[in-house]
Each structure stands twice: as C-alpha cells, then as structure tokens.
PDB file of C-alpha atoms in Angstrom:
ATOM      1  CA  MET A 587      -0.868  53.646 -83.574  1.00  0.00           C
ATOM      2  CA  ARG A 588       1.286  51.458 -81.920  1.00  0.00           C
ATOM      3  CA  PRO A 589       0.853  50.978 -78.247  1.00  0.00           C
ATOM      4  CA  ARG A 590       3.822  52.122 -75.821  1.00  0.00           C
ATOM      5  CA  ARG A 591       5.428  50.383 -72.933  1.00  0.00           C
ATOM      6  CA  VAL A 592       5.141  52.569 -69.754  1.00  0.00           C
ATOM      7  CA  ASN A 593       7.754  51.744 -66.734  1.00  0.00           C
ATOM      8  CA  LEU A 594       5.869  51.966 -63.564  1.00  0.00           C
ATOM      9  CA  GLY A 595       8.485  51.250 -60.618  1.00  0.00           C
ATOM     10  CA  GLY A 596       9.783  48.018 -62.427  1.00  0.00           C
ATOM     11  CA  ARG A 597       6.264  46.846 -63.959  1.00  0.00           C
ATOM     12  CA  PHE A 598       5.306  47.780 -67.302  1.00  0.00           C
ATOM     13  CA  ALA A 599       1.627  48.841 -68.579  1.00  0.00           C
ATOM     14  CA  VAL A 600       0.390  49.066 -71.794  1.00  0.00           C
ATOM     15  CA  GLU A 601      -0.798  52.715 -72.681  1.00  0.00           C
ATOM     16  CA  GLU A 602      -3.212  52.647 -75.931  1.00  0.00           C
ATOM     17  CA  GLY A 603      -3.988  55.631 -77.965  1.00  0.00           C
ATOM     18  CA  PRO A 604      -2.470  59.128 -78.262  1.00  0.00           C
ATOM     19  CA  PRO A 605      -0.053  59.923 -75.511  1.00  0.00           C
ATOM     20  CA  GLN A 606      -1.539  62.158 -72.900  1.00  0.00           C
ATOM     21  CA  ASP A 607       0.040  65.831 -72.662  1.00  0.00           C
ATOM     22  CA  PRO A 608       2.579  65.538 -69.971  1.00  0.00           C
ATOM     23  CA  ALA A 609       2.005  69.437 -68.612  1.00  0.00           C
ATOM     24  CA  ARG A 610      -1.817  68.547 -68.130  1.00  0.00           C
ATOM     25  CA  LEU A 611      -1.130  65.229 -66.089  1.00  0.00           C
ATOM     26  CA  LEU A 612      -0.586  65.075 -62.295  1.00  0.00           C
ATOM     27  CA  ARG A 613       1.134  62.071 -60.823  1.00  0.00           C
ATOM     28  CA  LEU A 614       0.445  61.680 -57.077  1.00  0.00           C
ATOM     29  CA  ILE A 615       1.270  58.488 -55.364  1.00  0.00           C
ATOM     30  CA  THR A 616      -0.281  57.669 -51.751  1.00  0.00           C
ATOM     31  CA  TYR A 617       1.867  55.374 -49.559  1.00  0.00           C
ATOM     32  CA  ASN A 618       1.864  54.121 -46.000  1.00  0.00           C
ATOM     33  CA  VAL A 619       5.713  53.930 -45.260  1.00  0.00           C
ATOM     34  CA  ARG A 620       5.601  52.129 -41.789  1.00  0.00           C
ATOM     35  CA  ARG A 621       7.836  54.654 -40.485  1.00  0.00           C
ATOM     36  CA  CYS A 622      10.377  53.620 -43.133  1.00  0.00           C
ATOM     37  CA  LEU A 623      10.825  50.155 -41.574  1.00  0.00           C
ATOM     38  CA  GLY A 624      10.856  47.513 -44.301  1.00  0.00           C
ATOM     39  CA  THR A 625       9.770  43.948 -44.531  1.00  0.00           C
ATOM     40  CA  ASP A 626      13.223  42.864 -43.977  1.00  0.00           C
ATOM     41  CA  GLY A 627      13.682  44.546 -40.719  1.00  0.00           C
ATOM     42  CA  ARG A 628      15.823  47.318 -42.211  1.00  0.00           C
ATOM     43  CA  LEU A 629      14.845  51.250 -41.392  1.00  0.00           C
ATOM     44  CA  SER A 630      15.623  53.078 -44.572  1.00  0.00           C
ATOM     45  CA  PRO A 631      14.052  56.528 -45.360  1.00  0.00           C
ATOM     46  CA  ALA A 632      16.449  56.674 -48.441  1.00  0.00           C
ATOM     47  CA  ARG A 633      15.033  53.264 -49.863  1.00  0.00           C
ATOM     48  CA  ILE A 634      11.368  54.857 -49.350  1.00  0.00           C
ATOM     49  CA  ALA A 635      12.715  58.129 -51.509  1.00  0.00           C
ATOM     50  CA  GLU A 636      14.128  55.545 -54.127  1.00  0.00           C
ATOM     51  CA  VAL A 637      10.790  53.724 -54.711  1.00  0.00           C
ATOM     52  CA  LEU A 638       9.269  57.243 -55.117  1.00  0.00           C
ATOM     53  CA  ALA A 639      11.778  58.676 -57.284  1.00  0.00           C
ATOM     54  CA  HIS A 640      11.534  55.984 -59.855  1.00  0.00           C
ATOM     55  CA  CYS A 641       8.141  57.186 -60.634  1.00  0.00           C
ATOM     56  CA  ARG A 642       8.728  60.734 -60.987  1.00  0.00           C
ATOM     57  CA  PRO A 643       5.618  61.926 -59.022  1.00  0.00           C
ATOM     58  CA  ASP A 644       4.399  65.446 -58.798  1.00  0.00           C
ATOM     59  CA  VAL A 645       2.602  64.972 -55.375  1.00  0.00           C
ATOM     60  CA  VAL A 646       3.493  62.181 -52.597  1.00  0.00           C
ATOM     61  CA  ALA A 647       1.001  61.421 -49.643  1.00  0.00           C
ATOM     62  CA  LEU A 648       2.595  59.561 -46.997  1.00  0.00           C
ATOM     63  CA  GLN A 649       1.458  58.162 -43.761  1.00  0.00           C
ATOM     64  CA  GLU A 650       3.183  56.582 -40.775  1.00  0.00           C
ATOM     65  CA  LEU A 651       6.088  58.876 -40.485  1.00  0.00           C
ATOM     66  CA  ASP A 652       8.564  59.560 -37.664  1.00  0.00           C
ATOM     67  CA  VAL A 653       9.976  62.830 -36.916  1.00  0.00           C
ATOM     68  CA  GLY A 654      12.707  62.957 -34.221  1.00  0.00           C
ATOM     69  CA  ARG A 655      11.475  59.703 -32.399  1.00  0.00           C
ATOM     70  CA  GLU A 656      14.545  57.612 -30.750  1.00  0.00           C
ATOM     71  CA  ARG A 657      13.053  54.412 -32.401  1.00  0.00           C
ATOM     72  CA  SER A 658      14.058  55.791 -36.012  1.00  0.00           C
ATOM     73  CA  GLY A 659      17.516  57.418 -35.072  1.00  0.00           C
ATOM     74  CA  MET A 660      15.769  60.875 -34.486  1.00  0.00           C
ATOM     75  CA  VAL A 661      15.498  61.494 -38.133  1.00  0.00           C
ATOM     76  CA  ASP A 662      12.932  63.692 -39.568  1.00  0.00           C
ATOM     77  CA  GLN A 663      11.638  61.300 -41.979  1.00  0.00           C
ATOM     78  CA  ALA A 664       9.347  63.526 -43.773  1.00  0.00           C
ATOM     79  CA  HIS A 665      11.891  65.942 -44.582  1.00  0.00           C
ATOM     80  CA  ALA A 666      14.480  63.278 -45.395  1.00  0.00           C
ATOM     81  CA  ILE A 667      12.316  61.772 -48.114  1.00  0.00           C
ATOM     82  CA  ALA A 668      11.432  65.459 -49.239  1.00  0.00           C
ATOM     83  CA  GLY A 669      15.018  66.315 -49.676  1.00  0.00           C
ATOM     84  CA  HIS A 670      16.057  63.165 -51.507  1.00  0.00           C
ATOM     85  CA  LEU A 671      13.133  64.099 -54.018  1.00  0.00           C
ATOM     86  CA  GLY A 672      13.978  67.757 -54.175  1.00  0.00           C
ATOM     87  CA  MET A 673      10.279  68.375 -52.742  1.00  0.00           C
ATOM     88  CA  LYS A 674       8.852  70.545 -49.846  1.00  0.00           C
ATOM     89  CA  ALA A 675       7.114  68.660 -46.989  1.00  0.00           C
ATOM     90  CA  HIS A 676       3.858  69.289 -45.265  1.00  0.00           C
ATOM     91  CA  PHE A 677       3.796  67.425 -41.915  1.00  0.00           C
ATOM     92  CA  HIS A 678       1.027  66.846 -39.762  1.00  0.00           C
ATOM     93  CA  ALA A 679       1.708  65.077 -36.103  1.00  0.00           C
ATOM     94  CA  SER A 680      -1.109  62.872 -35.346  1.00  0.00           C
ATOM     95  CA  LEU A 681       0.881  61.813 -32.280  1.00  0.00           C
ATOM     96  CA  GLN A 682       3.229  63.882 -30.163  1.00  0.00           C
ATOM     97  CA  VAL A 683       5.263  62.834 -26.938  1.00  0.00           C
ATOM     98  CA  MET A 684       7.654  65.515 -25.970  1.00  0.00           C
ATOM     99  CA  GLU A 685       9.680  66.330 -29.098  1.00  0.00           C
ATOM    100  CA  GLU A 686       8.779  62.881 -30.597  1.00  0.00           C
ATOM    101  CA  GLN A 687       6.407  63.210 -33.462  1.00  0.00           C
ATOM    102  CA  TYR A 688       4.657  60.538 -35.666  1.00  0.00           C
ATOM    103  CA  GLY A 689       1.984  61.354 -38.423  1.00  0.00           C
ATOM    104  CA  ASN A 690       1.442  61.929 -42.278  1.00  0.00           C
ATOM    105  CA  ALA A 691       3.079  64.416 -44.770  1.00  0.00           C
ATOM    106  CA  ILE A 692       2.525  65.777 -48.364  1.00  0.00           C
ATOM    107  CA  LEU A 693       5.361  66.252 -50.364  1.00  0.00           C
ATOM    108  CA  THR A 694       5.488  68.254 -53.816  1.00  0.00           C
ATOM    109  CA  ALA A 695       8.059  70.612 -55.689  1.00  0.00           C
ATOM    110  CA  LEU A 696       4.893  72.398 -57.188  1.00  0.00           C
ATOM    111  CA  PRO A 697       3.650  75.499 -55.533  1.00  0.00           C
ATOM    112  CA  SER A 698       1.810  74.579 -52.639  1.00  0.00           C
ATOM    113  CA  ARG A 699       0.552  75.976 -49.247  1.00  0.00           C
ATOM    114  CA  LEU A 700      -0.507  74.010 -45.996  1.00  0.00           C
ATOM    115  CA  VAL A 701      -4.403  74.791 -45.565  1.00  0.00           C
ATOM    116  CA  ARG A 702      -5.314  72.603 -42.583  1.00  0.00           C
ATOM    117  CA  ALA A 703      -3.782  70.146 -40.487  1.00  0.00           C
ATOM    118  CA  GLU A 704      -5.564  68.486 -37.472  1.00  0.00           C
ATOM    119  CA  ALA A 705      -6.652  65.576 -35.211  1.00  0.00           C
ATOM    120  CA  LEU A 706      -9.648  63.367 -36.220  1.00  0.00           C
ATOM    121  CA  PRO A 707     -12.043  62.238 -33.482  1.00  0.00           C
ATOM    122  CA  GLY A 708     -11.499  58.688 -31.642  1.00  0.00           C
ATOM    123  CA  LEU A 709     -14.009  56.970 -29.532  1.00  0.00           C
ATOM    124  CA  ALA A 710     -14.619  58.501 -25.877  1.00  0.00           C
ATOM    125  CA  HIS A 711     -14.648  55.183 -24.298  1.00  0.00           C
ATOM    126  CA  ARG A 712     -11.115  54.105 -25.879  1.00  0.00           C
ATOM    127  CA  PRO A 713      -9.110  56.962 -24.917  1.00  0.00           C
ATOM    128  CA  HIS A 714      -5.767  55.055 -25.699  1.00  0.00           C
ATOM    129  CA  LEU A 715      -6.359  53.991 -29.181  1.00  0.00           C
ATOM    130  CA  GLU A 716      -3.795  55.676 -31.694  1.00  0.00           C
ATOM    131  CA  PRO A 717      -4.509  59.492 -32.586  1.00  0.00           C
ATOM    132  CA  ARG A 718      -5.336  60.113 -36.274  1.00  0.00           C
ATOM    133  CA  GLY A 719      -5.287  63.030 -38.283  1.00  0.00           C
ATOM    134  CA  ALA A 720      -5.646  64.550 -41.855  1.00  0.00           C
ATOM    135  CA  LEU A 721      -3.733  67.371 -43.512  1.00  0.00           C
ATOM    136  CA  TRP A 722      -4.950  69.647 -46.389  1.00  0.00           C
ATOM    137  CA  ALA A 723      -2.706  71.293 -48.922  1.00  0.00           C
ATOM    138  CA  ALA A 724      -3.647  73.341 -51.985  1.00  0.00           C
ATOM    139  CA  VAL A 725      -1.134  72.582 -54.803  1.00  0.00           C
ATOM    140  CA  THR A 726      -1.180  74.355 -58.097  1.00  0.00           C
ATOM    141  CA  HIS A 727      -0.784  72.610 -61.151  1.00  0.00           C
ATOM    142  CA  ALA A 728      -1.343  73.519 -64.708  1.00  0.00           C
ATOM    143  CA  GLY A 729      -2.673  76.785 -63.509  1.00  0.00           C
ATOM    144  CA  GLU A 730      -5.241  75.305 -61.331  1.00  0.00           C
ATOM    145  CA  GLU A 731      -5.075  74.778 -57.712  1.00  0.00           C
ATOM    146  CA  VAL A 732      -5.784  71.375 -56.742  1.00  0.00           C
ATOM    147  CA  GLN A 733      -6.849  70.509 -52.932  1.00  0.00           C
ATOM    148  CA  ILE A 734      -5.306  67.632 -51.752  1.00  0.00           C
ATOM    149  CA  ILE A 735      -6.140  65.865 -48.235  1.00  0.00           C
ATOM    150  CA  ASN A 736      -4.111  63.193 -46.933  1.00  0.00           C
ATOM    151  CA  THR A 737      -5.284  60.822 -44.107  1.00  0.00           C
ATOM    152  CA  HIS A 738      -4.891  57.446 -42.098  1.00  0.00           C
ATOM    153  CA  LEU A 739      -7.649  56.177 -40.361  1.00  0.00           C
ATOM    154  CA  GLY A 740      -8.151  54.014 -37.303  1.00  0.00           C
ATOM    155  CA  LEU A 741      -8.518  50.409 -37.077  1.00  0.00           C
ATOM    156  CA  ARG A 742     -11.634  50.159 -35.617  1.00  0.00           C
ATOM    157  CA  ALA A 743     -15.155  50.435 -37.718  1.00  0.00           C
ATOM    158  CA  ARG A 744     -16.805  52.974 -35.229  1.00  0.00           C
ATOM    159  CA  GLU A 745     -13.687  55.001 -35.199  1.00  0.00           C
ATOM    160  CA  ARG A 746     -13.164  55.130 -38.836  1.00  0.00           C
ATOM    161  CA  ALA A 747     -17.104  56.094 -39.591  1.00  0.00           C
ATOM    162  CA  ALA A 748     -16.505  59.220 -36.725  1.00  0.00           C
ATOM    163  CA  GLN A 749     -13.324  59.893 -38.607  1.00  0.00           C
ATOM    164  CA  VAL A 750     -14.762  59.920 -42.019  1.00  0.00           C
ATOM    165  CA  GLU A 751     -17.751  62.247 -40.664  1.00  0.00           C
ATOM    166  CA  ALA A 752     -15.255  64.797 -39.507  1.00  0.00           C
ATOM    167  CA  LEU A 753     -13.559  64.817 -43.123  1.00  0.00           C
ATOM    168  CA  LEU A 754     -16.938  65.081 -44.681  1.00  0.00           C
ATOM    169  CA  GLY A 755     -17.583  68.158 -42.504  1.00  0.00           C
ATOM    170  CA  PRO A 756     -16.957  71.636 -42.121  1.00  0.00           C
ATOM    171  CA  ARG A 757     -13.228  71.707 -41.509  1.00  0.00           C
ATOM    172  CA  PHE A 758     -12.311  69.687 -44.608  1.00  0.00           C
ATOM    173  CA  LEU A 759     -14.520  68.750 -47.543  1.00  0.00           C
ATOM    174  CA  GLY A 760     -17.676  70.858 -46.324  1.00  0.00           C
ATOM    175  CA  ASP A 761     -15.346  73.740 -46.076  1.00  0.00           C
ATOM    176  CA  PRO A 762     -16.408  76.379 -49.083  1.00  0.00           C
ATOM    177  CA  ALA A 763     -12.885  76.680 -49.963  1.00  0.00           C
ATOM    178  CA  CYS A 764     -12.433  72.848 -50.417  1.00  0.00           C
ATOM    179  CA  ARG A 765     -13.977  72.913 -54.107  1.00  0.00           C
ATOM    180  CA  ALA A 766     -13.098  70.599 -57.022  1.00  0.00           C
ATOM    181  CA  PRO A 767     -10.864  69.874 -58.353  1.00  0.00           C
ATOM    182  CA  LEU A 768     -10.248  67.928 -55.013  1.00  0.00           C
ATOM    183  CA  VAL A 769      -8.268  64.443 -54.269  1.00  0.00           C
ATOM    184  CA  LEU A 770      -8.902  62.661 -50.900  1.00  0.00           C
ATOM    185  CA  VAL A 771      -6.074  59.913 -50.304  1.00  0.00           C
ATOM    186  CA  GLY A 772      -4.690  57.609 -47.733  1.00  0.00           C
ATOM    187  CA  ASP A 773      -4.402  54.789 -45.846  1.00  0.00           C
ATOM    188  CA  PHE A 774      -8.279  54.509 -44.782  1.00  0.00           C
ATOM    189  CA  ASN A 775      -7.674  50.723 -43.223  1.00  0.00           C
ATOM    190  CA  ALA A 776     -11.171  50.331 -44.920  1.00  0.00           C
ATOM    191  CA  VAL A 777     -12.289  47.750 -47.564  1.00  0.00           C
ATOM    192  CA  SER A 778     -14.746  48.837 -50.146  1.00  0.00           C
ATOM    193  CA  ARG A 779     -17.801  47.160 -48.172  1.00  0.00           C
ATOM    194  CA  SER A 780     -17.128  49.117 -44.993  1.00  0.00           C
ATOM    195  CA  ARG A 781     -19.342  51.876 -43.842  1.00  0.00           C
ATOM    196  CA  ALA A 782     -16.726  54.210 -44.097  1.00  0.00           C
ATOM    197  CA  TYR A 783     -15.707  53.471 -47.623  1.00  0.00           C
ATOM    198  CA  ARG A 784     -19.361  53.906 -48.901  1.00  0.00           C
ATOM    199  CA  LEU A 785     -19.747  57.439 -46.893  1.00  0.00           C
ATOM    200  CA  ILE A 786     -16.831  58.653 -48.882  1.00  0.00           C
ATOM    201  CA  ALA A 787     -17.966  57.065 -52.302  1.00  0.00           C
ATOM    202  CA  ALA A 788     -21.299  58.882 -51.925  1.00  0.00           C
ATOM    203  CA  ARG A 789     -19.404  62.047 -52.275  1.00  0.00           C
ATOM    204  CA  LEU A 790     -16.206  61.401 -54.279  1.00  0.00           C
ATOM    205  CA  GLN A 791     -15.252  59.136 -57.025  1.00  0.00           C
ATOM    206  CA  ASP A 792     -13.123  56.073 -55.880  1.00  0.00           C
ATOM    207  CA  ALA A 793     -10.105  56.425 -58.652  1.00  0.00           C
ATOM    208  CA  GLN A 794      -9.998  52.585 -58.879  1.00  0.00           C
ATOM    209  CA  ARG A 795     -13.692  51.969 -59.518  1.00  0.00           C
ATOM    210  CA  ILE A 796     -13.537  52.862 -63.288  1.00  0.00           C
ATOM    211  CA  PRO A 797     -15.548  50.382 -65.780  1.00  0.00           C
ATOM    212  CA  GLY A 798     -13.601  47.643 -67.167  1.00  0.00           C
ATOM    213  CA  HIS A 799     -10.567  48.126 -64.801  1.00  0.00           C
ATOM    214  CA  ARG A 800      -9.722  46.038 -62.013  1.00  0.00           C
ATOM    215  CA  SER A 801      -8.672  47.582 -58.548  1.00  0.00           C
ATOM    216  CA  HIS A 802      -5.296  47.137 -56.883  1.00  0.00           C
ATOM    217  CA  CYS A 803      -4.731  45.611 -53.395  1.00  0.00           C
ATOM    218  CA  THR A 804      -1.625  47.086 -51.537  1.00  0.00           C
ATOM    219  CA  PHE A 805      -1.572  45.029 -48.295  1.00  0.00           C
ATOM    220  CA  PRO A 806       0.617  43.353 -47.301  1.00  0.00           C
ATOM    221  CA  SER A 807       3.254  44.482 -49.708  1.00  0.00           C
ATOM    222  CA  ARG A 808       4.737  40.930 -50.060  1.00  0.00           C
ATOM    223  CA  TRP A 809       1.352  39.215 -51.080  1.00  0.00           C
ATOM    224  CA  PRO A 810      -1.187  41.595 -51.393  1.00  0.00           C
ATOM    225  CA  PHE A 811      -5.099  40.702 -50.881  1.00  0.00           C
ATOM    226  CA  LEU A 812      -6.412  43.922 -49.286  1.00  0.00           C
ATOM    227  CA  ARG A 813      -7.352  47.075 -50.932  1.00  0.00           C
ATOM    228  CA  LEU A 814      -6.787  49.722 -47.916  1.00  0.00           C
ATOM    229  CA  ASP A 815      -4.987  52.604 -49.551  1.00  0.00           C
ATOM    230  CA  HIS A 816      -7.343  54.835 -51.616  1.00  0.00           C
ATOM    231  CA  VAL A 817      -7.497  57.938 -53.914  1.00  0.00           C
ATOM    232  CA  PHE A 818     -10.971  59.679 -54.470  1.00  0.00           C
ATOM    233  CA  VAL A 819     -11.386  62.511 -56.874  1.00  0.00           C
ATOM    234  CA  SER A 820     -13.929  65.001 -57.549  1.00  0.00           C
ATOM    235  CA  ALA A 821     -15.666  66.197 -60.582  1.00  0.00           C
ATOM    236  CA  GLY A 822     -13.077  67.984 -62.811  1.00  0.00           C
ATOM    237  CA  ILE A 823     -10.659  65.217 -62.432  1.00  0.00           C
ATOM    238  CA  ALA A 824      -9.936  62.418 -64.933  1.00  0.00           C
ATOM    239  CA  VAL A 825      -8.056  59.165 -64.063  1.00  0.00           C
ATOM    240  CA  ARG A 826      -5.603  58.535 -66.670  1.00  0.00           C
ATOM    241  CA  ARG A 827      -3.619  55.465 -64.861  1.00  0.00           C
ATOM    242  CA  VAL A 828      -3.806  53.734 -61.681  1.00  0.00           C
ATOM    243  CA  GLN A 829      -1.135  51.183 -60.456  1.00  0.00           C
ATOM    244  CA  ALA A 830       0.067  49.232 -57.326  1.00  0.00           C
ATOM    245  CA  LEU A 831       3.951  49.464 -57.527  1.00  0.00           C
ATOM    246  CA  ARG A 832       5.102  45.980 -56.981  1.00  0.00           C
ATOM    247  CA  GLY A 833       8.483  46.270 -58.036  1.00  0.00           C
ATOM    248  CA  PRO A 834      11.096  44.217 -55.933  1.00  0.00           C
ATOM    249  CA  LEU A 835      12.184  47.305 -53.885  1.00  0.00           C
ATOM    250  CA  ALA A 836       8.605  48.259 -53.386  1.00  0.00           C
ATOM    251  CA  ARG A 837       7.722  44.823 -51.922  1.00  0.00           C
ATOM    252  CA  ILE A 838      10.465  45.135 -49.084  1.00  0.00           C
ATOM    253  CA  ALA A 839      10.374  48.864 -48.503  1.00  0.00           C
ATOM    254  CA  SER A 840       7.315  48.987 -46.443  1.00  0.00           C
ATOM    255  CA  ASP A 841       4.341  46.661 -45.414  1.00  0.00           C
ATOM    256  CA  HIS A 842       2.169  48.306 -47.915  1.00  0.00           C
ATOM    257  CA  LEU A 843       2.699  49.038 -51.656  1.00  0.00           C
ATOM    258  CA  PRO A 844       2.398  52.507 -53.194  1.00  0.00           C
ATOM    259  CA  LEU A 845      -0.497  53.330 -55.220  1.00  0.00           C
ATOM    260  CA  LEU A 846       0.116  55.477 -58.204  1.00  0.00           C
ATOM    261  CA  VAL A 847      -2.546  57.641 -60.217  1.00  0.00           C
ATOM    262  CA  ASP A 848      -2.022  59.655 -63.095  1.00  0.00           C
ATOM    263  CA  LEU A 849      -4.693  62.585 -62.976  1.00  0.00           C
ATOM    264  CA  ASP A 850      -5.817  65.155 -65.895  1.00  0.00           C
ATOM    265  CA  LEU A 851      -7.666  68.246 -64.866  1.00  0.00           C
ATOM    266  CA  VAL A 852     -10.232  68.295 -67.484  1.00  0.00           C
ATOM    267  CA  ALA A 853     -13.618  69.884 -67.941  1.00  0.00           C
ATOM    268  CA  THR A 854     -16.964  67.709 -66.804  1.00  0.00           C
ATOM    269  CA  GLU A 855     -20.285  67.247 -68.179  1.00  0.00           C
ATOM    270  CA  ALA A 856     -23.303  67.763 -65.822  1.00  0.00           C
ATOM    271  CA  GLY A 857     -21.089  68.212 -62.763  1.00  0.00           C
ATOM    272  CA  ARG A 858     -19.917  64.505 -63.000  1.00  0.00           C
ATOM    273  CA  PRO A 859     -16.253  63.611 -62.871  1.00  0.00           C
ATOM    274  CA  ALA A 860     -14.628  62.448 -66.400  1.00  0.00           C
ATOM    275  CA  ALA A 861     -12.827  59.691 -64.528  1.00  0.00           C
ATOM    276  CA  ARG A 862     -11.596  56.904 -66.899  1.00  0.00           C
ATOM    277  CA  VAL A 863      -8.193  54.671 -67.481  1.00  0.00           C
ATOM    278  CA  GLU A 864      -6.192  54.893 -70.307  1.00  0.00           C
ATOM    279  CA  ALA A 865      -3.956  52.015 -69.433  1.00  0.00           C
ATOM    280  CA  ALA A 866      -3.963  49.384 -66.617  1.00  0.00           C
TER     281      ALA A 866
END
C-alpha cells in the first residue's frame, strides 16, 4: 500500500499503513493563545480560529484567553473563537477583576458537559503570583465519554508541584468519576526533567513519549526549543498522531505553537495504554 500525505497546518506528514477509521479518531489541539496577541503585535481571535479550523479538530483546549478585558477590546475570546469554529465553549476564569476575566477553555461541537472548573493552589508566601486553574469537561465521542482536563500551571517549580498534586487529588484525577479514557492537556510550563512533569508521567502516558518518535517543541513559536505544552493520556487511548503545527500562520498567531494529537479509543491489554504513533 502506498503511503498517504496528510496536511497538518501547512506541514505534511507521511502516514504509513491502512487509513484509520475517521469515526474512531478524536482530534484534539492544545494551544496557549496569549490572549490572541501574535508575535507581530496584532490582536486577532479570528487568526487563532483560522489556525485551528485548518486542522478540523474535534476538541480544542485553549489557555490564556481574555474575556471582557479592556486591553483586548472587551471581546469574549473564548466564545468568539468557538463561534468561528461552530463549537461550544466551556470557560473558566483563573483571574477575575470586576467584569474582566482571564483563563482557559475547552471548545467542542461534540456532546459535552462541564464537570468541574476551579482554582489551583499557589504559594502562601507569594500571594501576588498569577492565579492558576483547571477545567474538566466530559466529551462524548464514538459512543464513549472521554474525560478532558485543561490547565495552565505556574512559572515557579514549587508552585507547579503543588498544582500538580491538586490535579492528581480528589477534585480531578482522583475523583472516581474521572475514569479512563481521560486526557490531561495544557501549558504546564514544565519540561520533562521537572518534578511536576514526572509526577504526572507516573500516572499517565505522555502522548509524545512514544518509542521511535521524536518530541515536539512548542515554545517560542518562531524558533521553538522548549516542550512546555503536553498531552497526557490514560489507558484506553491509542495515540495515532502527534504534531506541533509549524505553518506560517501558526508561527505568528501566538508565542506558542498548537500541539495536535489524533487519539483512538481502543481496548487495552493488562490496563496499559495502547499508545503508539502511526505517522510522524
């Protein structure tokens, strides 16, 4: 069988072997959009939506969205981007001052419900650190409910570790309702050698840590050399594709690149995730 060329945001990857059943694949993108402020200084939710629409995602996890903020023209960026994509937005404000909000969102056109959205802990002796949060939505795909948690962690190592402990605790991954298949995504501000990363990787599979497949850096967008944006998956999910979108538009729309994964809900053996990449 001849390999197929698949267009991913202006960059082509080669897919070997038989094509996957598209009805089984869940395409997810995690993307820190920096309040839709591009590296060219232009503020444009429409441009972020254009980057995303090109890839036809089923679920989008966004970080650093402005809602009703004067600095961004009072636009509700979460719902503006969702509207461009024909999706519904679940938004959580990590920071709120009067009517102005700033936070994260999960967008999808699939049947979905917001399960939980709340703050993550900071450092008691650093009360002025930027507040952080997480939101958890249940998305129904191919007859299965997938638990998706989106987060954006802090800049300090001890802060991130405390926030990961909260994510692993009873309000999120430790909740009996947060069962496989589940996906934890976002901007973790953490590289793979960090404590925060290692705590999560002990519980879930890093979608990029697949034998024979290289990892994808996402920051900064023009010349990416750091892997700060991650997708972690549970048992019951096979990773069919993972790609940082490096097209010309993606390089200027934000200071992060979007990270795309194609996920397949599959049966597992001995409770371990059947994670592998068909093409890279």
